[in-house]
mmCIF file of C-alpha atoms in Angstrom:
data_model
loop_
_atom_site.group_PDB
_atom_site.id
_atom_site.type_symbol
_atom_site.label_atom_id
_atom_site.label_comp_id
_atom_site.label_asym_id
_atom_site.label_seq_id
_atom_site.Cartn_x
_atom_site.Cartn_y
_atom_site.Cartn_z
ATOM 1 C CA MET J 1 -57.622 39.366 -7.222
ATOM 2 C CA SER J 2 -59.087 42.084 -4.595
ATOM 3 C CA LEU J 3 -57.534 44.741 -2.961
ATOM 4 C CA ARG J 4 -57.704 42.791 0.350
ATOM 5 C CA THR J 5 -56.247 39.503 -1.033
ATOM 6 C CA LEU J 6 -53.312 41.474 -2.297
ATOM 7 C CA ARG J 7 -52.439 43.413 1.061
ATOM 8 C CA LYS J 8 -52.364 39.942 2.564
ATOM 9 C CA ARG J 9 -49.848 38.505 0.368
ATOM 10 C CA VAL J 10 -47.878 41.651 0.116
ATOM 11 C CA LEU J 11 -47.833 41.352 4.198
ATOM 12 C CA ILE J 12 -46.884 37.583 4.240
ATOM 13 C CA LEU J 13 -43.689 38.498 1.818
ATOM 14 C CA LEU J 14 -42.792 41.376 4.149
ATOM 15 C CA CYS J 15 -42.656 38.753 7.069
ATOM 16 C CA LEU J 16 -40.796 36.164 5.022
ATOM 17 C CA CYS J 17 -38.063 39.237 4.418
ATOM 18 C CA SER J 18 -37.865 39.953 7.937
ATOM 19 C CA ILE J 19 -37.324 36.710 9.013
ATOM 20 C CA LEU J 20 -34.507 35.842 6.393
ATOM 21 C CA ILE J 21 -32.845 39.127 7.397
ATOM 22 C CA GLY J 22 -32.892 38.675 11.071
ATOM 23 C CA GLY J 23 -31.279 34.837 10.614
ATOM 24 C CA CYS J 24 -28.392 36.489 8.866
ATOM 25 C CA GLU J 25 -25.133 36.640 10.988
ATOM 26 C CA PHE J 26 -22.655 37.658 8.481
ATOM 27 C CA ARG J 27 -20.066 39.659 9.137
ATOM 28 C CA ASP J 28 -17.129 41.283 6.827
ATOM 29 C CA ILE J 29 -13.532 40.088 7.428
ATOM 30 C CA ASP J 30 -12.557 43.425 8.453
ATOM 31 C CA LEU J 31 -14.917 43.068 11.593
ATOM 32 C CA ARG J 32 -13.287 39.870 12.876
ATOM 33 C CA LEU J 33 -10.071 39.076 14.546
ATOM 34 C CA PHE J 34 -8.947 35.648 14.229
ATOM 35 C CA ILE J 35 -7.545 33.613 16.945
ATOM 36 C CA VAL J 36 -4.587 31.652 16.080
ATOM 37 C CA ALA J 37 -3.612 29.746 18.943
ATOM 38 C CA MET J 38 -5.006 29.321 22.608
ATOM 39 C CA GLY J 39 -3.374 28.437 26.086
ATOM 40 C CA VAL J 40 -4.682 27.112 29.150
ATOM 41 C CA ASP J 41 -3.083 27.377 32.509
ATOM 42 C CA VAL J 42 -3.847 27.013 35.994
ATOM 43 C CA VAL J 43 -4.043 30.062 38.704
ATOM 44 C CA GLU J 44 -1.788 29.179 41.433
ATOM 45 C CA ASP J 45 -3.332 31.310 44.258
ATOM 46 C CA ARG J 46 -7.125 30.755 42.874
ATOM 47 C CA PRO J 47 -7.653 26.933 42.419
ATOM 48 C CA GLU J 48 -11.290 27.387 40.897
ATOM 49 C CA MET J 49 -10.219 29.229 38.260
ATOM 50 C CA LEU J 50 -8.148 28.846 34.854
ATOM 51 C CA ARG J 51 -5.952 31.383 32.822
ATOM 52 C CA TYR J 52 -6.706 31.221 28.947
ATOM 53 C CA THR J 53 -4.586 33.069 26.797
ATOM 54 C CA PHE J 54 -5.517 33.667 23.126
ATOM 55 C CA LYS J 55 -3.113 34.792 20.457
ATOM 56 C CA ILE J 56 -5.188 36.999 18.011
ATOM 57 C CA ALA J 57 -4.045 37.559 14.504
ATOM 58 C CA VAL J 58 -5.218 41.350 12.914
ATOM 59 C CA PRO J 59 -5.522 41.058 9.114
ATOM 60 C CA THR J 60 -3.094 43.073 7.133
ATOM 61 C CA GLY J 61 -3.645 44.293 3.421
ATOM 62 C CA ASP J 62 -0.703 42.489 2.118
ATOM 63 C CA PRO J 63 0.324 39.123 3.582
ATOM 64 C CA LYS J 64 3.429 39.329 1.612
ATOM 65 C CA SER J 65 4.621 42.690 3.656
ATOM 66 C CA GLY J 66 6.217 40.440 5.997
ATOM 67 C CA GLU J 67 4.321 42.436 8.590
ATOM 68 C CA LEU J 68 3.677 40.608 11.819
ATOM 69 C CA LYS J 69 0.626 42.004 13.701
ATOM 70 C CA SER J 70 -0.965 40.143 16.446
ATOM 71 C CA ILE J 71 -1.933 40.428 20.101
ATOM 72 C CA ILE J 72 -2.119 38.180 23.187
ATOM 73 C CA ILE J 73 -5.087 38.479 25.610
ATOM 74 C CA GLN J 74 -5.196 36.509 29.193
ATOM 75 C CA GLN J 75 -8.455 35.947 30.703
ATOM 76 C CA ASP J 76 -8.944 34.285 34.309
ATOM 77 C CA SER J 77 -12.112 32.880 34.556
ATOM 78 C CA SER J 78 -14.275 29.670 36.228
ATOM 79 C CA SER J 79 -14.905 28.299 32.315
ATOM 80 C CA VAL J 80 -13.612 28.659 28.845
ATOM 81 C CA ALA J 81 -17.234 29.337 27.313
ATOM 82 C CA ARG J 82 -17.259 32.332 30.052
ATOM 83 C CA ALA J 83 -13.672 33.634 29.372
ATOM 84 C CA VAL J 84 -14.440 33.880 25.478
ATOM 85 C CA ARG J 85 -17.452 35.810 26.428
ATOM 86 C CA GLU J 86 -15.718 38.056 28.894
ATOM 87 C CA ILE J 87 -12.674 38.920 26.071
ATOM 88 C CA LYS J 88 -15.520 39.924 23.704
ATOM 89 C CA SER J 89 -15.820 43.040 25.898
ATOM 90 C CA LYS J 90 -12.060 44.208 25.765
ATOM 91 C CA VAL J 91 -11.876 44.062 21.675
ATOM 92 C CA ASP J 92 -13.997 45.989 19.361
ATOM 93 C CA LYS J 93 -14.606 43.171 16.452
ATOM 94 C CA GLU J 94 -15.973 39.594 16.793
ATOM 95 C CA LEU J 95 -13.586 36.757 17.606
ATOM 96 C CA ASP J 96 -13.037 33.824 15.060
ATOM 97 C CA PHE J 97 -11.802 30.407 15.996
ATOM 98 C CA ALA J 98 -11.971 29.421 12.593
ATOM 99 C CA HIS J 99 -8.194 29.828 12.194
ATOM 100 C CA CYS J 100 -7.426 28.618 15.516
ATOM 101 C CA ARG J 101 -4.664 25.671 14.871
ATOM 102 C CA VAL J 102 -2.998 25.310 17.672
ATOM 103 C CA LEU J 103 -3.985 24.257 21.527
ATOM 104 C CA LEU J 104 -1.277 24.676 24.401
ATOM 105 C CA LEU J 105 -2.309 23.055 27.653
ATOM 106 C CA GLY J 106 0.323 24.455 30.364
ATOM 107 C CA GLU J 107 2.239 21.536 32.244
ATOM 108 C CA ALA J 108 0.419 22.226 35.516
ATOM 109 C CA TYR J 109 -3.130 22.207 33.800
ATOM 110 C CA ALA J 110 -2.133 18.959 31.707
ATOM 111 C CA ARG J 111 -1.099 17.224 34.889
ATOM 112 C CA LYS J 112 -4.246 18.172 36.470
ATOM 113 C CA GLY J 113 -6.712 17.055 33.443
ATOM 114 C CA ILE J 114 -7.564 18.253 30.079
ATOM 115 C CA ARG J 115 -11.463 17.064 29.458
ATOM 116 C CA ASP J 116 -12.830 20.577 30.245
ATOM 117 C CA VAL J 117 -11.291 22.318 27.634
ATOM 118 C CA GLU J 118 -11.374 19.534 25.455
ATOM 119 C CA GLU J 119 -15.159 19.009 25.583
ATOM 120 C CA TRP J 120 -15.575 22.767 24.820
ATOM 121 C CA ILE J 121 -13.400 22.606 21.839
ATOM 122 C CA ILE J 122 -15.180 19.505 20.647
ATOM 123 C CA ARG J 123 -18.732 20.990 21.302
ATOM 124 C CA ARG J 124 -18.118 24.326 19.845
ATOM 125 C CA ARG J 125 -19.185 24.765 16.653
ATOM 126 C CA ASP J 126 -16.526 27.032 14.853
ATOM 127 C CA THR J 127 -13.400 25.504 16.178
ATOM 128 C CA GLN J 128 -11.481 23.184 14.150
ATOM 129 C CA LEU J 129 -11.243 19.524 15.237
ATOM 130 C CA ILE J 130 -7.751 19.073 13.288
ATOM 131 C CA MET J 131 -6.761 21.567 15.918
ATOM 132 C CA TYR J 132 -2.797 20.479 17.100
ATOM 133 C CA PRO J 133 -2.528 19.950 20.572
ATOM 134 C CA ALA J 134 0.590 20.155 22.770
ATOM 135 C CA VAL J 135 1.777 20.308 26.462
ATOM 136 C CA ALA J 136 3.354 23.601 27.016
ATOM 137 C CA VAL J 137 6.371 23.713 29.530
ATOM 138 C CA PRO J 138 6.725 25.912 31.938
ATOM 139 C CA ASP J 139 3.409 27.051 30.652
ATOM 140 C CA ALA J 140 1.180 28.367 27.826
ATOM 141 C CA ARG J 141 1.441 31.889 28.233
ATOM 142 C CA THR J 142 4.987 31.757 28.109
ATOM 143 C CA ILE J 143 5.106 29.686 24.930
ATOM 144 C CA LEU J 144 2.851 31.859 23.303
ATOM 145 C CA ASN J 145 4.602 34.948 23.954
ATOM 146 C CA ILE J 146 7.433 33.240 22.082
ATOM 147 C CA SER J 147 7.468 34.216 18.203
ATOM 148 C CA PRO J 148 10.590 32.857 16.180
ATOM 149 C CA ALA J 149 12.202 34.861 13.995
ATOM 150 C CA THR J 150 11.419 32.499 11.040
ATOM 151 C CA GLU J 151 7.695 33.020 11.699
ATOM 152 C CA ARG J 152 6.305 34.950 8.672
ATOM 153 C CA ILE J 153 2.304 34.767 9.423
ATOM 154 C CA ALA J 154 1.480 35.449 13.016
ATOM 155 C CA GLY J 155 1.332 32.527 15.390
ATOM 156 C CA ASN J 156 2.025 30.121 12.391
ATOM 157 C CA ALA J 157 5.396 28.662 13.538
ATOM 158 C CA LYS J 158 3.864 26.571 16.430
ATOM 159 C CA ALA J 159 1.183 25.260 13.892
ATOM 160 C CA LEU J 160 3.987 24.391 11.113
ATOM 161 C CA ALA J 161 5.974 22.759 13.873
ATOM 162 C CA LEU J 162 3.247 20.701 15.102
ATOM 163 C CA SER J 163 1.772 19.622 12.021
ATOM 164 C CA GLU J 164 5.294 18.846 10.437
ATOM 165 C CA GLU J 165 4.164 20.924 7.273
ATOM 166 C CA GLY J 166 7.247 22.888 7.568
ATOM 167 C CA THR J 167 9.892 20.535 9.634
ATOM 168 C CA GLU J 168 9.730 17.173 9.601
ATOM 169 C CA SER J 169 11.323 15.877 12.756
ATOM 170 C CA PRO J 170 11.315 12.228 14.265
ATOM 171 C CA TYR J 171 11.177 13.840 17.709
ATOM 172 C CA ILE J 172 7.776 15.439 17.267
ATOM 173 C CA ALA J 173 4.864 13.226 18.249
ATOM 174 C CA LYS J 174 2.422 14.676 16.096
ATOM 175 C CA THR J 175 -1.243 14.182 17.060
ATOM 176 C CA TYR J 176 -4.628 15.757 16.215
ATOM 177 C CA LEU J 177 -7.338 17.045 18.484
ATOM 178 C CA PHE J 178 -10.028 14.647 17.269
ATOM 179 C CA ASP J 179 -7.667 11.680 17.663
ATOM 180 C CA VAL J 180 -7.102 12.630 21.479
ATOM 181 C CA ASP J 181 -10.933 13.011 21.722
ATOM 182 C CA ARG J 182 -11.124 9.384 20.220
ATOM 183 C CA ARG J 183 -8.437 8.069 22.408
ATOM 184 C CA VAL J 184 -9.921 9.366 25.635
ATOM 185 C CA ARG J 185 -13.472 8.024 24.666
ATOM 186 C CA GLU J 186 -12.317 4.358 23.624
ATOM 187 C CA SER J 187 -11.099 1.635 26.117
ATOM 188 C CA GLY J 188 -7.692 0.292 25.469
ATOM 189 C CA ILE J 189 -5.765 3.074 23.627
ATOM 190 C CA ASP J 190 -4.741 6.329 25.479
ATOM 191 C CA PRO J 191 -3.629 10.037 24.250
ATOM 192 C CA TYR J 192 -0.419 11.374 23.790
ATOM 193 C CA MET J 193 0.764 14.740 23.072
ATOM 194 C CA PRO J 194 4.046 16.578 22.073
ATOM 195 C CA VAL J 195 5.727 18.427 24.474
ATOM 196 C CA ILE J 196 6.947 22.128 23.531
ATOM 197 C CA THR J 197 9.602 23.789 25.957
ATOM 198 C CA VAL J 198 11.746 26.837 25.598
ATOM 199 C CA ASP J 199 15.404 26.344 24.560
ATOM 200 C CA ASN J 200 17.508 27.709 27.248
ATOM 201 C CA LYS J 201 20.750 27.976 24.909
ATOM 202 C CA GLU J 202 18.943 29.847 22.244
ATOM 203 C CA GLU J 203 17.040 32.859 22.476
ATOM 204 C CA GLY J 204 13.599 32.913 20.813
ATOM 205 C CA VAL J 205 13.841 29.096 20.112
ATOM 206 C CA LEU J 206 11.358 26.532 21.040
ATOM 207 C CA ASN J 207 11.905 22.872 21.461
ATOM 208 C CA ILE J 208 9.559 20.238 20.739
ATOM 209 C CA ASN J 209 11.688 16.878 21.279
ATOM 210 C CA LYS J 210 9.379 15.438 24.372
ATOM 211 C CA THR J 211 6.266 13.216 24.404
ATOM 212 C CA ALA J 212 3.548 13.395 27.096
ATOM 213 C CA LEU J 213 1.834 10.080 27.720
ATOM 214 C CA MET J 214 -1.893 10.652 29.013
ATOM 215 C CA ASP J 215 -4.441 8.387 30.735
ATOM 216 C CA LYS J 216 -8.048 9.284 30.010
ATOM 217 C CA GLU J 217 -7.623 12.768 32.179
ATOM 218 C CA ARG J 218 -3.960 13.701 32.546
ATOM 219 C CA VAL J 219 -0.216 13.732 31.863
ATOM 220 C CA LYS J 220 1.347 10.587 33.465
ATOM 221 C CA LEU J 221 4.691 10.717 32.046
ATOM 222 C CA MET J 222 6.618 12.956 29.620
ATOM 223 C CA LEU J 223 9.430 10.724 27.751
ATOM 224 C CA GLU J 224 12.692 11.852 26.945
ATOM 225 C CA PRO J 225 13.685 13.006 23.084
ATOM 226 C CA GLU J 226 15.560 9.743 22.205
ATOM 227 C CA GLU J 227 12.570 7.733 23.968
ATOM 228 C CA SER J 228 10.151 10.204 22.066
ATOM 229 C CA LYS J 229 11.986 8.769 18.539
ATOM 230 C CA LEU J 230 11.632 5.470 19.631
ATOM 231 C CA LEU J 231 8.095 5.638 20.251
ATOM 232 C CA ASN J 232 7.490 7.182 16.618
ATOM 233 C CA VAL J 233 9.709 4.486 15.472
ATOM 234 C CA LEU J 234 6.670 1.956 16.646
ATOM 235 C CA MET J 235 3.757 4.164 15.598
ATOM 236 C CA ILE J 236 4.796 5.574 12.017
ATOM 237 C CA ARG J 237 5.844 3.427 9.107
ATOM 238 C CA ASN J 238 8.661 4.361 7.213
ATOM 239 C CA LEU J 239 9.694 6.894 9.423
ATOM 240 C CA LEU J 240 12.633 9.182 8.835
ATOM 241 C CA THR J 241 15.175 9.150 11.186
ATOM 242 C CA ASP J 242 18.698 8.473 12.346
ATOM 243 C CA LEU J 243 19.428 5.299 14.825
ATOM 244 C CA GLY J 244 22.689 4.561 16.515
ATOM 245 C CA THR J 245 24.543 1.696 18.074
ATOM 246 C CA THR J 246 28.134 1.219 19.504
ATOM 247 C CA MET J 247 30.652 -1.875 17.970
ATOM 248 C CA ASN J 248 34.137 -2.188 19.233
ATOM 249 C CA GLY J 249 34.140 0.609 20.986
ATOM 250 C CA SER J 250 33.245 2.922 17.765
ATOM 251 C CA ARG J 251 29.846 4.651 17.444
ATOM 252 C CA TYR J 252 27.920 4.181 14.199
ATOM 253 C CA GLU J 253 24.601 6.250 13.118
ATOM 254 C CA MET J 254 22.499 4.811 10.543
ATOM 255 C CA ASN J 255 19.779 6.933 8.388
ATOM 256 C CA VAL J 256 16.814 5.017 8.398
ATOM 257 C CA ASP J 257 14.381 5.436 5.317
ATOM 258 C CA ARG J 258 12.113 2.097 6.026
ATOM 259 C CA SER J 259 10.914 0.876 8.756
ATOM 260 C CA ARG J 260 7.997 -1.091 9.933
ATOM 261 C CA ALA J 261 6.733 -2.421 13.531
ATOM 262 C CA ARG J 262 4.297 -4.992 14.319
ATOM 263 C CA PHE J 263 2.766 -6.801 17.147
ATOM 264 C CA LYS J 264 0.988 -9.792 18.615
ATOM 265 C CA ILE J 265 -0.565 -10.307 21.888
ATOM 266 C CA VAL J 266 0.228 -14.052 22.867
ATOM 267 C CA VAL J 267 -1.484 -15.810 25.842
ATOM 268 C CA PRO J 268 -0.062 -19.446 26.360
ATOM 269 C CA GLU J 269 -1.341 -19.483 29.340
ATOM 270 C CA PRO J 270 -2.404 -17.343 32.461
ATOM 271 C CA GLY J 271 0.279 -15.330 33.931
ATOM 272 C CA LYS J 272 2.567 -15.749 30.861
ATOM 273 C CA GLU J 273 1.339 -13.187 28.617
ATOM 274 C CA GLU J 274 3.666 -11.419 26.205
ATOM 275 C CA ILE J 275 3.713 -8.995 23.441
ATOM 276 C CA GLN J 276 6.027 -9.715 20.611
ATOM 277 C CA TYR J 277 6.974 -7.077 18.768
ATOM 278 C CA LYS J 278 8.682 -7.453 15.040
ATOM 279 C CA LEU J 279 10.794 -4.295 14.028
ATOM 280 C CA THR J 280 12.122 -4.021 10.696
ATOM 281 C CA ILE J 281 14.432 -1.445 10.018
ATOM 282 C CA GLY J 282 16.460 -0.596 6.593
ATOM 283 C CA GLY J 283 18.730 2.322 5.569
ATOM 284 C CA ASN J 284 22.379 3.351 5.023
ATOM 285 C CA LEU J 285 25.034 3.945 7.134
ATOM 286 C CA GLU J 286 25.505 7.490 7.522
ATOM 287 C CA GLU J 287 28.350 7.908 10.207
ATOM 288 C CA LYS J 288 31.017 6.124 11.743
ATOM 289 C CA GLU J 289 34.019 7.327 13.918
ATOM 290 C CA ASP J 290 36.891 5.825 12.362
ATOM 291 C CA TYR J 291 37.363 6.003 8.701
ATOM 292 C CA ASP J 292 38.476 2.601 7.400
ATOM 293 C CA GLN J 293 36.111 0.597 4.885
ATOM 294 C CA LEU J 294 33.805 -1.955 6.288
ATOM 295 C CA THR J 295 34.085 -5.585 4.727
ATOM 296 C CA HIS J 296 30.916 -7.608 4.134
ATOM 297 C CA SER J 297 31.505 -9.560 7.400
ATOM 298 C CA GLU J 298 31.800 -6.394 9.312
ATOM 299 C CA LEU J 299 28.670 -5.124 7.704
ATOM 300 C CA LYS J 300 26.600 -8.187 9.277
ATOM 301 C CA GLU J 301 28.323 -7.985 12.393
ATOM 302 C CA LEU J 302 27.152 -4.140 12.550
ATOM 303 C CA GLU J 303 23.690 -5.203 11.568
ATOM 304 C CA LYS J 304 23.916 -7.817 14.593
ATOM 305 C CA ALA J 305 24.779 -5.094 16.863
ATOM 306 C CA PHE J 306 22.074 -2.644 15.685
ATOM 307 C CA ASN J 307 19.595 -5.641 16.464
ATOM 308 C CA GLU J 308 20.672 -6.044 20.021
ATOM 309 C CA SER J 309 21.104 -2.587 21.005
ATOM 310 C CA LEU J 310 17.329 -1.890 19.337
ATOM 311 C CA SER J 311 15.566 -4.415 21.080
ATOM 312 C CA GLN J 312 17.145 -3.350 24.478
ATOM 313 C CA GLU J 313 16.431 0.081 23.851
ATOM 314 C CA VAL J 314 12.385 -0.718 22.632
ATOM 315 C CA THR J 315 11.922 -3.636 25.356
ATOM 316 C CA LYS J 316 13.326 -0.688 27.985
ATOM 317 C CA LEU J 317 10.915 1.767 26.832
ATOM 318 C CA LEU J 318 7.699 -0.440 26.357
ATOM 319 C CA GLU J 319 8.313 -1.512 29.962
ATOM 320 C CA LYS J 320 8.580 1.900 31.225
ATOM 321 C CA ILE J 321 5.257 2.874 29.099
ATOM 322 C CA ARG J 322 3.433 -0.030 31.001
ATOM 323 C CA GLU J 323 4.694 0.868 34.502
ATOM 324 C CA THR J 324 2.663 4.065 33.943
ATOM 325 C CA GLY J 325 -0.642 2.256 33.190
ATOM 326 C CA THR J 326 -1.048 4.147 29.783
ATOM 327 C CA ASP J 327 -1.470 2.369 26.600
ATOM 328 C CA PRO J 328 -0.627 4.800 23.723
ATOM 329 C CA LEU J 329 0.335 1.899 21.123
ATOM 330 C CA GLY J 330 -3.146 0.614 21.878
ATOM 331 C CA PHE J 331 -2.200 -2.748 23.045
ATOM 332 C CA GLY J 332 -5.604 -3.132 25.009
ATOM 333 C CA LEU J 333 -7.524 -2.370 21.937
ATOM 334 C CA ARG J 334 -5.779 -5.118 20.023
ATOM 335 C CA TYR J 335 -6.568 -7.406 22.548
ATOM 336 C CA PHE J 336 -10.244 -6.874 22.545
ATOM 337 C CA ALA J 337 -10.469 -7.220 18.802
ATOM 338 C CA THR J 338 -8.237 -10.592 18.588
ATOM 339 C CA HIS J 339 -9.666 -12.099 22.031
ATOM 340 C CA TRP J 340 -13.471 -10.934 21.641
ATOM 341 C CA ASN J 341 -15.803 -11.445 24.873
ATOM 342 C CA ASN J 342 -17.638 -8.584 26.016
ATOM 343 C CA ASN J 343 -18.410 -10.305 29.286
ATOM 344 C CA THR J 344 -14.653 -10.236 30.565
ATOM 345 C CA GLU J 345 -12.146 -9.029 27.741
ATOM 346 C CA LYS J 346 -11.591 -5.733 29.442
ATOM 347 C CA GLN J 347 -11.098 -7.120 32.905
ATOM 348 C CA GLN J 348 -8.857 -9.665 31.693
ATOM 349 C CA TRP J 349 -6.756 -6.756 29.835
ATOM 350 C CA GLU J 350 -6.779 -4.477 32.922
ATOM 351 C CA ALA J 351 -5.373 -7.724 35.092
ATOM 352 C CA MET J 352 -3.113 -8.945 32.609
ATOM 353 C CA TYR J 353 -1.193 -5.381 31.093
ATOM 354 C CA PRO J 354 0.759 -4.479 34.422
ATOM 355 C CA HIS J 355 2.850 -7.370 34.426
ATOM 356 C CA ILE J 356 2.750 -8.621 30.763
ATOM 357 C CA THR J 357 6.200 -9.064 29.355
ATOM 358 C CA PHE J 358 7.763 -7.911 25.689
ATOM 359 C CA LYS J 359 9.859 -9.894 23.446
ATOM 360 C CA VAL J 360 11.220 -7.580 20.755
ATOM 361 C CA GLU J 361 12.822 -8.864 17.639
ATOM 362 C CA VAL J 362 14.613 -6.206 15.370
ATOM 363 C CA ASP J 363 15.759 -7.109 11.407
ATOM 364 C CA THR J 364 18.073 -4.433 10.820
ATOM 365 C CA GLN J 365 19.370 -4.287 7.193
ATOM 366 C CA ILE J 366 21.999 -2.169 5.818
ATOM 367 C CA LYS J 367 21.429 -1.056 2.263
ATOM 368 C CA GLY J 368 24.999 0.710 1.925
ATOM 369 C CA THR J 369 27.801 2.821 3.811
ATOM 370 C CA GLY J 370 27.058 5.760 2.070
ATOM 371 C CA TYR J 371 29.275 7.665 -0.644
ATOM 372 C CA SER J 372 33.010 8.272 0.298
ATOM 373 C CA ARG J 373 34.247 11.086 -2.129
#
C-alpha cells in the first residue's frame, strides 16, 4: 500500500468518526430536568396567548428518602412549541418530556378547544401517548400547585389517581391521550375526560368525580358524580362500584362485583329508531336502613326495585348525553358498522341521533345479603 493511499483511508476514517460524534446528542441524567405534568390555561386579557405551566421534578440521590424536589415554571406564549423554547432560557438543564404522564387542560381552555396542544403532543417524539389527560377546575395552574400530603414522588399523586394505579374509583373516567386522539379523528365516537377539582372542604385534597363530555374540539357538558359513575357502568365491564335504590321508604346499597352493558340499534322504520340497552348487574347487599332480615320474596322485590330505578337513571343519563350531541359510547360507530353504506350512513346517523329513543332493560341479581355477625 502506497503512502498516498494510506493517507486517503485515514482521512476517510476521520470523516466518518466526526459524522458519528456529531450525531450523538446524549446527555447524562444529571443534565436533565424531568417534566412530570403540564397544564394549559387561557390568558384572560390576551386572547391570542395561552398560559403553559410545567411541573418539573428535580432528580435526587435517594428516591426512598421521601424528599420532594420540584419546581413549577409558567410561560405565556402564542404556541406550546415556542413556550418550551422560551422556558429553556430559564433553566440550566435540558427539558425531558419522557416522564410527563399528566396533561391538565384548564376549564376555560377545554371549553374553547384542545386541538392545538393535543396535536403538539401527538407529533412530538419524546412525549408519551399514554399520558393521562384531564380537565382542571378552576384552572390547570391551581391544580398543579396542589401536592397532596400522600405524594411521595414529585407530581406522582395525580398520575396515580388518573391511571387508577393507586386508587380505583368508579367515579374516575380513566382515559389515555391516544384514545382521545383516536376519538377526535374517528367519526361516530367522541372523547371524554375526567375532571379534577379542588376539594373545598379539605385543604390540599383533590377531587376527581366528574366527567367532561366533548365534541371533536371542546367540552360540551360536565357530568355530575353519580352520572359519571353510571357512565362508567355502561363503559366498563365488571366495574367495582355501589348502586342504591329505595324500597318501602328504606334505602338499600348494593356492592356490585359483576356488570355488563350491551346495546343494539334498532331501526324498524324511519322516525322510530331506538337504542336498546341491556344491563346485567350482580353483587351483594352491602347496606340497608332497617336491621330486619330479608325474606326470599323481599329479596326478589328488592331486585325489581333496583331494575326499575337503574333503568330510569340510565335512560335519563343517555337522553342528557344525546341532548349535547356528543357520543362518548360510540353509538354512531356501531351504526356505521351494522348499517354499512358509505354514501349515506353518516348523514342517516346525524339525522337520526337527535331524536333517537332509548329502551333500557336491567337484570339485577343479588347473590347475598352480606354477613351479619
